[in-house]
Coordinates of C-alpha atoms in Angstrom, one line a residue:
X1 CA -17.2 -24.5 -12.1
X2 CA -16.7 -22.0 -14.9
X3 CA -19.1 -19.1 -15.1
X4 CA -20.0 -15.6 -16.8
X5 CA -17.8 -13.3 -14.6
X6 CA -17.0 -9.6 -15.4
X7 CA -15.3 -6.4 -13.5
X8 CA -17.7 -3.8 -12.3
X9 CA -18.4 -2.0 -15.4
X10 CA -20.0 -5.7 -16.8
X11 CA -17.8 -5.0 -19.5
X12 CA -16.0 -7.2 -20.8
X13 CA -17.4 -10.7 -19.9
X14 CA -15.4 -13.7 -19.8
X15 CA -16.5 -17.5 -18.6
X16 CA -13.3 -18.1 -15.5
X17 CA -13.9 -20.3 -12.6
X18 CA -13.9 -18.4 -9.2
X19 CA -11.6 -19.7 -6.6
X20 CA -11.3 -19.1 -3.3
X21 CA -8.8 -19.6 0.0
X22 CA -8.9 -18.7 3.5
X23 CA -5.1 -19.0 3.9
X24 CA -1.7 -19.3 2.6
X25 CA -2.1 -23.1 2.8
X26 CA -5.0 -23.6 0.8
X27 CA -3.4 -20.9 -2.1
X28 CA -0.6 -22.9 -1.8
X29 CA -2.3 -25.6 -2.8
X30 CA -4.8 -24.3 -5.8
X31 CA -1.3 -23.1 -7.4
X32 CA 0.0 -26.4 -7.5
X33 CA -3.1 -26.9 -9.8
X34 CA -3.5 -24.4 -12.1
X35 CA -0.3 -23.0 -14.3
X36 CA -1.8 -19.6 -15.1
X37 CA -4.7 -17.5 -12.7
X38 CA -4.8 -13.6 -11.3
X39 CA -5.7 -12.5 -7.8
X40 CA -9.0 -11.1 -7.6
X41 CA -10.7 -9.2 -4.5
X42 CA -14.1 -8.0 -4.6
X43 CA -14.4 -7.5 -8.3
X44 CA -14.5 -4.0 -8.2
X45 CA -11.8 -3.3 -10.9
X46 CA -13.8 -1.4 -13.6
X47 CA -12.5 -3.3 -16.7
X48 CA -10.6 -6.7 -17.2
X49 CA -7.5 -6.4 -14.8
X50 CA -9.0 -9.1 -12.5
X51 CA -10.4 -11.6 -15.2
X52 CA -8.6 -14.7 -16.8
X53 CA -10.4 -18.3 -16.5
X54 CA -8.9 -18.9 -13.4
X55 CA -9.2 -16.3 -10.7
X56 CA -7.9 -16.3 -7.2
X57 CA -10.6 -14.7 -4.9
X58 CA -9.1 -13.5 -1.5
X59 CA -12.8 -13.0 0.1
X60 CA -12.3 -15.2 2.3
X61 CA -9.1 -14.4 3.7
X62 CA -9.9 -11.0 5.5
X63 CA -9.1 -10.5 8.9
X64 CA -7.1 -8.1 11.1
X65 CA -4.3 -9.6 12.2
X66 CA -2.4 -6.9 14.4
X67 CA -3.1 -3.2 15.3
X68 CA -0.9 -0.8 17.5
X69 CA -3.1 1.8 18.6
X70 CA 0.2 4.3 19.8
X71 CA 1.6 4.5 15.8
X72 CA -1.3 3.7 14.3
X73 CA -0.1 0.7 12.4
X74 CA -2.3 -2.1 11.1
X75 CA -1.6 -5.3 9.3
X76 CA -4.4 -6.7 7.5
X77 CA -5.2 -9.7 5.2
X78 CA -5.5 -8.8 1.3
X79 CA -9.1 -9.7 1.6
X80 CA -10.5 -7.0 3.8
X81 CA -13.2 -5.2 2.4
X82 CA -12.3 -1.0 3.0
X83 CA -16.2 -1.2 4.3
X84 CA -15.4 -3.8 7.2
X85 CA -12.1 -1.8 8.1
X86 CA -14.2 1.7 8.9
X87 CA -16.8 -0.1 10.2
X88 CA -14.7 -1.0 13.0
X89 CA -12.2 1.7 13.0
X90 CA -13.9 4.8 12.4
X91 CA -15.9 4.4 15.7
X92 CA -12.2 3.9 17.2
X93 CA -11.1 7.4 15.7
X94 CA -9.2 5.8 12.9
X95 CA -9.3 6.7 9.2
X96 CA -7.6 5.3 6.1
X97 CA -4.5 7.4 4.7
X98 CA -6.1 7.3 1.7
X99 CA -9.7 6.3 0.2
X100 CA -10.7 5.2 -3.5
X101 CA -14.4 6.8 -4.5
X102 CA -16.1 3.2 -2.8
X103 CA -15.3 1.5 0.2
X104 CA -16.3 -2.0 -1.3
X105 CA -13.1 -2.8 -2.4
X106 CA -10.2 -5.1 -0.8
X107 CA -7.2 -3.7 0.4
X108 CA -5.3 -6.0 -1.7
X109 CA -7.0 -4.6 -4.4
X110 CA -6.2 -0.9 -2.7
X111 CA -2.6 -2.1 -3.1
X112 CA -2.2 -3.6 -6.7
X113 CA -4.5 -0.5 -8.5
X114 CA -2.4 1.9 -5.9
X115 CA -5.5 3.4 -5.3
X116 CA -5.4 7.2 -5.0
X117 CA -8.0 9.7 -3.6
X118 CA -8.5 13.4 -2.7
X119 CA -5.9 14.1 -0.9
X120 CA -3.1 12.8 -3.5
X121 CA -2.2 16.4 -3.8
X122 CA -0.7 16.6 -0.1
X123 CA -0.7 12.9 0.6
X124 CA 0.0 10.9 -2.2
X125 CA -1.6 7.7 -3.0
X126 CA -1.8 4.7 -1.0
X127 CA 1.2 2.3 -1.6
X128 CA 3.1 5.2 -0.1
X129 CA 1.4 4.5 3.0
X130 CA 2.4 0.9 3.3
X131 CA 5.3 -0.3 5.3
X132 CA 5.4 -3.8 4.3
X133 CA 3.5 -6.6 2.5
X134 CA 4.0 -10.0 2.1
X135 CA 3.6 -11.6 -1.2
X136 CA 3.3 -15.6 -2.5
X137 CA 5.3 -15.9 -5.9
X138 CA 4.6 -18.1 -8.4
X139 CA 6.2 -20.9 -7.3
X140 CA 4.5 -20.6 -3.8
X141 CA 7.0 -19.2 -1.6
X142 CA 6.1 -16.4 0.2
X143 CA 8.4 -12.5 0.3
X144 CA 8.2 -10.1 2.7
X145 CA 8.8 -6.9 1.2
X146 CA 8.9 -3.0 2.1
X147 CA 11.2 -0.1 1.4
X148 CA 14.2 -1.7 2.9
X149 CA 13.4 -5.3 2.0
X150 CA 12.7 -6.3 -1.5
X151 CA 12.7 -2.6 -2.4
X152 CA 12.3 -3.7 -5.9
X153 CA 9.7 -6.3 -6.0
X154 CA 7.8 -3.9 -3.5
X155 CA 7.4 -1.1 -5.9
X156 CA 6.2 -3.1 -8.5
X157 CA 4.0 -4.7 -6.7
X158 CA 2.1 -1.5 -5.7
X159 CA 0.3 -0.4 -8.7
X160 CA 1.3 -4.0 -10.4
X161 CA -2.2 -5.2 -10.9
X162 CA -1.4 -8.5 -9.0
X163 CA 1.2 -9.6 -11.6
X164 CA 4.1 -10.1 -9.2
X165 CA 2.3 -12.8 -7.2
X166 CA -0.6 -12.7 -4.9
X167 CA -0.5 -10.2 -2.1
X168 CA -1.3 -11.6 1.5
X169 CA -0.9 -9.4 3.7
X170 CA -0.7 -5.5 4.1
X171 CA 0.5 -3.0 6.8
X172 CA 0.0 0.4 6.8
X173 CA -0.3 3.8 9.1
X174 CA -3.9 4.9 9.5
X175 CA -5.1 8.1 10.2
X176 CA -6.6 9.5 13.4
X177 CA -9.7 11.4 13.2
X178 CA -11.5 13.7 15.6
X179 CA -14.5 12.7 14.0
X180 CA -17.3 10.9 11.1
X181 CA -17.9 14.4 9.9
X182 CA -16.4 16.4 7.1
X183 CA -16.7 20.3 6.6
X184 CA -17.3 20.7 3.4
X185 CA -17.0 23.4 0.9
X186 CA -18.8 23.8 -2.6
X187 CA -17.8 26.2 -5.1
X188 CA -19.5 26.5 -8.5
X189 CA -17.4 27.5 -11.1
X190 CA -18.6 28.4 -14.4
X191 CA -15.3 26.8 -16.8
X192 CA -12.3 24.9 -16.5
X193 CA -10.0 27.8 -16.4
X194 CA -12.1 28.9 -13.1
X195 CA -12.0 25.0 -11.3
X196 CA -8.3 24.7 -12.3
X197 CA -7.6 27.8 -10.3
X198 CA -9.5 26.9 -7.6
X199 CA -7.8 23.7 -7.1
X200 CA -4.6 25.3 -7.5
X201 CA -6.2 27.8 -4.9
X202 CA -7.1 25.0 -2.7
X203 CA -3.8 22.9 -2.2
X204 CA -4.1 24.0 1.5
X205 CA -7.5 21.7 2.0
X206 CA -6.9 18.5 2.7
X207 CA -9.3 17.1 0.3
X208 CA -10.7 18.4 -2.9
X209 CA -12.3 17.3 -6.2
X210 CA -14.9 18.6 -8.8
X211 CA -17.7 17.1 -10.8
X212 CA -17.0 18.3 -14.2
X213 CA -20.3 19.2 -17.0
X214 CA -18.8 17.5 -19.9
X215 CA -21.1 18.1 -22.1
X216 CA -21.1 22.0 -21.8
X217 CA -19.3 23.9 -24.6
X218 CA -18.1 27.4 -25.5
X219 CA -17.3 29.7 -22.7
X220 CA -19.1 27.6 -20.3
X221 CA -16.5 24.4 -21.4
X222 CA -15.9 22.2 -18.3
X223 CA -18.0 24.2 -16.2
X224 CA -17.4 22.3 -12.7
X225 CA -18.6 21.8 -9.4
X226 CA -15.2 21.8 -7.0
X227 CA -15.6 20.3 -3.2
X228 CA -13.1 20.7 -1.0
X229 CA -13.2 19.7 2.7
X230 CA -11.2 18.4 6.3
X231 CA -11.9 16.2 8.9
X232 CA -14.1 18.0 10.8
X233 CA -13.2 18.5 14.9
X234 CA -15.9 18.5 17.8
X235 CA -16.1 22.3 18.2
X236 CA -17.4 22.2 14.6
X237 CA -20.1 19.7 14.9
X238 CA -23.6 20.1 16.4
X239 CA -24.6 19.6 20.0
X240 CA -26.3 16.3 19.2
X241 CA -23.4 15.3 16.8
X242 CA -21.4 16.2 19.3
X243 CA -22.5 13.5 22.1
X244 CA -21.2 10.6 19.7
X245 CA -18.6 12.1 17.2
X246 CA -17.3 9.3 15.3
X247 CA -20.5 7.4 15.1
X248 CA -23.0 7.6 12.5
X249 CA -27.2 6.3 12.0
X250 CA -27.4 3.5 9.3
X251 CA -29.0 4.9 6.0
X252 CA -31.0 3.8 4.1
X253 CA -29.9 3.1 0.4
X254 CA -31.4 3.2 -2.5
X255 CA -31.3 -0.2 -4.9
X256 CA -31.3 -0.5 -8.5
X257 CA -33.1 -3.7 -9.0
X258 CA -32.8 -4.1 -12.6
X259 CA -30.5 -3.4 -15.9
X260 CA -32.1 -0.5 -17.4
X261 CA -33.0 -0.7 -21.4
X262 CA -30.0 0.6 -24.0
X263 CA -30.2 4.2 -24.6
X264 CA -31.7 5.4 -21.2
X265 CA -28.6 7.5 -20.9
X266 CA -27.9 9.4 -23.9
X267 CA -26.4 12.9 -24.8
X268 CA -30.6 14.7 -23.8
X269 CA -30.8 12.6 -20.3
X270 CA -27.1 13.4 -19.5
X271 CA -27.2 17.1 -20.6
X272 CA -30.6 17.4 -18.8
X273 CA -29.1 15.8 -15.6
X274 CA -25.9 18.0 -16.4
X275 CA -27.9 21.3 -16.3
X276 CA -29.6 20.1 -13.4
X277 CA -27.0 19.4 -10.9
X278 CA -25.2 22.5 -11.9
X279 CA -27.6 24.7 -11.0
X280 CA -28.8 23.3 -8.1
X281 CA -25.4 23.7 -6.6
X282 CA -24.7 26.5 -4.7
X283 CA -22.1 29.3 -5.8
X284 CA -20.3 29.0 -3.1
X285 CA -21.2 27.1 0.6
X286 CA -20.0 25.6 3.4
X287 CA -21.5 22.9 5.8
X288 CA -21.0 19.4 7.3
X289 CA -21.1 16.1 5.6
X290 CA -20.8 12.6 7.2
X291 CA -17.5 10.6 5.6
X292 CA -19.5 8.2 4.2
X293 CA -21.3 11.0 2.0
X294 CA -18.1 12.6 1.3
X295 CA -16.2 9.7 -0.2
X296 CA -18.6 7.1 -1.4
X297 CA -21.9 8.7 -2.6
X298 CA -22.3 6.0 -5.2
X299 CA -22.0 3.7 -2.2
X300 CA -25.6 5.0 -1.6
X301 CA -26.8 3.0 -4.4
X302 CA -27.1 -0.3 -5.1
X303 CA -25.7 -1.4 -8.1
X304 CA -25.7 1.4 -9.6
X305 CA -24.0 0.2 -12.4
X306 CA -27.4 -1.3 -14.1
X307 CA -27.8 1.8 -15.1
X308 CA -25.8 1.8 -18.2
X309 CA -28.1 -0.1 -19.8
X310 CA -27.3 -4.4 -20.8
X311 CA -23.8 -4.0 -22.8
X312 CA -22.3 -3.0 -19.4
X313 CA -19.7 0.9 -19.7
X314 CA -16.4 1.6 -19.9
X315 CA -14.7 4.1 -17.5
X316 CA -12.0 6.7 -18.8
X317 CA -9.6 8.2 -16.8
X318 CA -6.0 9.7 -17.4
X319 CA -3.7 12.2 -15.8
X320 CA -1.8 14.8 -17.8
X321 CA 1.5 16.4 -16.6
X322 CA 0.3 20.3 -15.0
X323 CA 3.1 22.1 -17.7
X324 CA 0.1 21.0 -20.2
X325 CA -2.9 20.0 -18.4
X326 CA -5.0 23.1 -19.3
X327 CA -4.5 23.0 -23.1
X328 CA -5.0 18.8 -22.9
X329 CA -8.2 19.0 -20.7
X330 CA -9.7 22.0 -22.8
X331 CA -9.1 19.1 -26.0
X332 CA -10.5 16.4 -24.3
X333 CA -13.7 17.8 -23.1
X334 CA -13.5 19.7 -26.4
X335 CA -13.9 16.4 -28.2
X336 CA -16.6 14.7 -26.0
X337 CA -18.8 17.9 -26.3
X338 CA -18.4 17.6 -30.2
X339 CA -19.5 14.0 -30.2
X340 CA -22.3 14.5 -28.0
X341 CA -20.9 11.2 -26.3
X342 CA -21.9 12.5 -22.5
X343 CA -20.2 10.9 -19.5
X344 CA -23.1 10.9 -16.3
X345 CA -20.4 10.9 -14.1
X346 CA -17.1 13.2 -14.6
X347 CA -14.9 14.2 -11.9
X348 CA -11.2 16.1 -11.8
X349 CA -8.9 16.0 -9.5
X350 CA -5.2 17.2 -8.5
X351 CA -2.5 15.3 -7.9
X352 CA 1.0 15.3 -6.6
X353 CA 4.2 13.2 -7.5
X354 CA 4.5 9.6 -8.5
X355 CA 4.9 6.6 -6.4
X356 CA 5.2 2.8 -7.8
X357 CA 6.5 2.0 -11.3
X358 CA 3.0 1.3 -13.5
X359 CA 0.8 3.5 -10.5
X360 CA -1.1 5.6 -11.8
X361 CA -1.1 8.6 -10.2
X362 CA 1.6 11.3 -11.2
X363 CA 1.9 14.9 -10.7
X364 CA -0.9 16.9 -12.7
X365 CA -4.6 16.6 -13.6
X366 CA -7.1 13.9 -13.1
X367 CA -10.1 13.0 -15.6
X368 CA -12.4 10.2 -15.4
X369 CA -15.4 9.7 -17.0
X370 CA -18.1 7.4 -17.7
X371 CA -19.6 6.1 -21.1
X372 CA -22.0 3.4 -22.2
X373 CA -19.8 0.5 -24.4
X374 CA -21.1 0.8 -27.7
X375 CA -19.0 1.3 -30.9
X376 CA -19.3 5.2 -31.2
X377 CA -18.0 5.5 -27.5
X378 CA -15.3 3.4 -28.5
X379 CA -14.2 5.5 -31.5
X380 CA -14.1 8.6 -29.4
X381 CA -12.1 6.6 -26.5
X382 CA -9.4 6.3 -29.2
X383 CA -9.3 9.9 -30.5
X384 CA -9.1 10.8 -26.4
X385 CA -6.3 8.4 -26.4
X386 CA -4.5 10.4 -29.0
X387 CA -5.2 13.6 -26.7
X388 CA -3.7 12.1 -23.8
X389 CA -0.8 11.0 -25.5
X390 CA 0.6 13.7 -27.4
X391 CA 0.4 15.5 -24.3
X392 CA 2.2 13.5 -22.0
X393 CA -0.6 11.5 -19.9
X394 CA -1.3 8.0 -19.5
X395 CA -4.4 6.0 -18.7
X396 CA -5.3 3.8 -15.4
X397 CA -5.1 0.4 -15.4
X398 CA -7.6 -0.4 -12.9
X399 CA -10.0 1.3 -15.1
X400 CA -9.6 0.2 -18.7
X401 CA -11.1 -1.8 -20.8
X402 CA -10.0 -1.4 -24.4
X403 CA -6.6 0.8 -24.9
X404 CA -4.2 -0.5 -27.1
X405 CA -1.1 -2.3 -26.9
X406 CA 0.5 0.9 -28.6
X407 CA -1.6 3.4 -26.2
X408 CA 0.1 1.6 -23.4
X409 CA 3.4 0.6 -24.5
X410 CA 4.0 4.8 -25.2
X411 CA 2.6 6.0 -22.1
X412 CA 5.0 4.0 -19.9
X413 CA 8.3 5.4 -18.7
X414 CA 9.2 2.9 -16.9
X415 CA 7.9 -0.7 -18.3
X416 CA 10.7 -1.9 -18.8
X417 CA 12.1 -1.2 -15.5
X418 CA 8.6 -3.4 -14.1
X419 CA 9.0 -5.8 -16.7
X420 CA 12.4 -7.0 -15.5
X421 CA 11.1 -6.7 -11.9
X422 CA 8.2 -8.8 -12.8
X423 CA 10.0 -11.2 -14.9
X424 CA 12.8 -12.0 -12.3
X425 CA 9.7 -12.9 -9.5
X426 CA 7.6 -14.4 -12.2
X427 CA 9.5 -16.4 -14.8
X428 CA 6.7 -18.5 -16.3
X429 CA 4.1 -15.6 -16.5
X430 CA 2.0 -17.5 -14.3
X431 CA -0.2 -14.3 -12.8
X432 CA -2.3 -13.5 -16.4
X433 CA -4.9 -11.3 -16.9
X434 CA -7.2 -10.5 -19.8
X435 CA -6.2 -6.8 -19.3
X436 CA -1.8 -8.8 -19.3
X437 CA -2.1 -10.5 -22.0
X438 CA -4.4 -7.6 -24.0
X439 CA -1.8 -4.9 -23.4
X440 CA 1.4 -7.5 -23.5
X441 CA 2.1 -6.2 -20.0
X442 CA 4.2 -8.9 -19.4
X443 CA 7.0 -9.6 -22.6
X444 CA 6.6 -13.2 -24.0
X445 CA 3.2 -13.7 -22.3
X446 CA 0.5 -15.7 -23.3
X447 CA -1.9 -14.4 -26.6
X448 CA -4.9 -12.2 -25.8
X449 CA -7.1 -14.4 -27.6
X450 CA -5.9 -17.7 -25.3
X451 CA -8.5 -16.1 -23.0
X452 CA -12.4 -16.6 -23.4
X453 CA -14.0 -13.3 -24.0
X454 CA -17.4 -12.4 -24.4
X455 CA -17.3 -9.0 -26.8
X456 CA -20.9 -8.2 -25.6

């Protein structure tokens, strides 16, 4: 039955029917009935990259299916949430090679956004972990693939946004851990000249990102908060941490239990918050964390995306090449402080070289904001757009919501290269998404407006 579905930043909306499978039998079968869908995991792609009328929900198909405790391998299916992995692992001394900013997302999901985290500055993003995945193609046959086998259809499958077929399952090298507990580091630094030399002064920690004021202007422009932190080993912890390392106590979380009313977060309420957690932060200080707090503070709060009010947000976030990340960032947060358009949540982060063909990651800088959807965001989303451009960057799939066919089309090296990848495996265009068709990621694909959107 068809219903009002969107990604996690409620915007946009479409009406798609939901369907789900708990093998490769039963996808099997829903693809002999429907010529055009997209994978989707747990919905927590931002904008529209898992929306079309038809959606293949993986939910259901989540288990573990091998572990080899000497290398540290594990083969999962797509639909694993990250949140049901830790569970189990972390107590085990195991850790993910690499962590988005929540852990309710499916590894299959983890796989087609290429997900990236702190540590893409001496790790890289995920896909580079994986040694092999196994893929069902449009006309239901199923493809192992890795580095040696299917090198081709591998690499555009990491960071293809499920348009190469529908990923089953994944294999990858976790991470031993001596502990649940990061040492952490907080630095307050009072510009973006300062952060940007921290993080180039940090490249030695294992982890490290900043919340960014975007709102501040002046001599005080992108004044930042920078963390940086390690795993944390049992001679650091405390004697009662100490007598169970790598477990932690259930929190409490907190639960927003309605949308609030438009306008709650404007440019006063952000800069007030803004002002707030900057000078609450310490100017420099060190202590100890639990993971969870580390990597997923948001996690800590129910659907905390209510908060941006009925019309849903919009989440912005590019990478600019280092050669001209400082005169491009110094723009960018130039242009949002002029337009009093304030992001609640802004963070910057470092990273290293490139992996799949449309991943996003590549070596440089790392902004991603937050913005109400209304038409004045919008306007400035474009003008950023120009920024990002003329200086080299590109925007992440996983994320957007509204770039344009041109925005895309000149920010991707190597499209073509995927195109031809993703043609050969996918002839018909059957995998479509609303994000696909939008951006024409596939040539000769359906129209954008064959979809049912919902503008509000």
């Amino acid at each position: 039955m068809s219903k009002q579905v969107s990604g996690w930043g409620r915007h946009p909306r479409i009406n798609g029917e939901t369907l789900y499978f708990r093998d490769e039998k039963e996808l099997a079968d829903l693809l002999t009935q429907h010529p055009h869908a997209i994978a989707r995991g747990n919905g927590r792609a931002y904008g529209d990259s898992a929306l079309a009328p038809v959606m293949l929900c993986s939910n259901r198909f989540n288990h573990v299916r091998a572990f080899n405790s000497d290398s540290g391998t594990i083969t999962v299916e797509a639909g694993l949430l990250l949140a049901d992995l830790l569970a189990a692992f972390v107590p085990q001394g195991w850790f993910v090679p690499v962590t988005p900013g929540t852990q309710f997302v499916s590894i299959g999901g983890m796989v087609a956004s290429d997900v990236h985290g702190k540590n893409h500055h001496q790790d890289g993003s995920f896909g580079q972990h994986i040694t092999q995945l196994t893929l069902m193609l449009a006309d239901g046959s199923i493809e192992r693939c890795s580095p040696s086998d299917n090198p081709d259809l591998f690499h555009a499958t990491i960071g293809g946004m499920g348009l190469t077929g529908v990923i089953l399952t994944v294999s990858f090298k976790m991470l031993a851990i001596p502990s649940a507990w990061i040492r952490q580091e907080t630095i307050r630094c009072d510009s973006l000249d300062a952060v940007m030399d921290q993080f180039e002064q940090s490249a030695h920690w294992k982890y490290t990102v900043a919340w960014i004021d975007c709102l501040s202007s002046g001599q005080h422009l992108g004044r930042s908060v920078l963390y940086r932190g390690e795993h944390a080993p049992p001679g650091a912890l405390t004697a009662a941490q100490r007598q169970a390392p790598l477990k932690l106590k259930p929190k409490r979380k907190l639960n927003i239990p309605f949308t609030f009313p438009p306008g709650v977060l404007n440019q006063w309420s952000v800069k007030a918050f803004n002002e707030l957690y900057f000078r609450r932060a310490p100017i420099q200080a060190e202590g100890l964390v639990d993971y969870q707090s580390f990597f997923y503070p948001l996690d800590a709060i129910n659907n905390w995306n209510r908060i941006y009010g009925p019309k849903g947000f919009v989440q912005y976030q590019c990478v600019i090449p280092k050669a001209s990340s400082r005169d491009a960032l110094q723009a960018l947060l130039g242009k949002i402080a002029s337009a009093g358009e304030g992001s609640f949540l802004a963070v910057l982060k470092l990273f290293g070289p490139p992996a799949g063909l449309l991943s996003f990651p590549s070596e440089g800088y790392t902004l991603a904001l937050d913005f109400p959807a209304k038409p004045s965001v919008f306007a400035l989303l474009d003008k950023l757009d120009e920024i990002t451009v003329a200086h080299g960057g590109h925007l992440y799939l996983t994320k957007d919501a509204r770039m344009s066919t041109h925005t895309f089309a000149h920010s991707q090296p190597q499209l073509a290269e995927w195109q031809s990848i993703a043609t050969e495996a996918d002839p018909n265009h059957r995998w479509q998404s609303l994000q696909s068709t939008r951006l024409e990621i596939k040539p000769n694909g359906n129209p954008a407006d064959s979809l049912s959107q919902d503008p509000a």
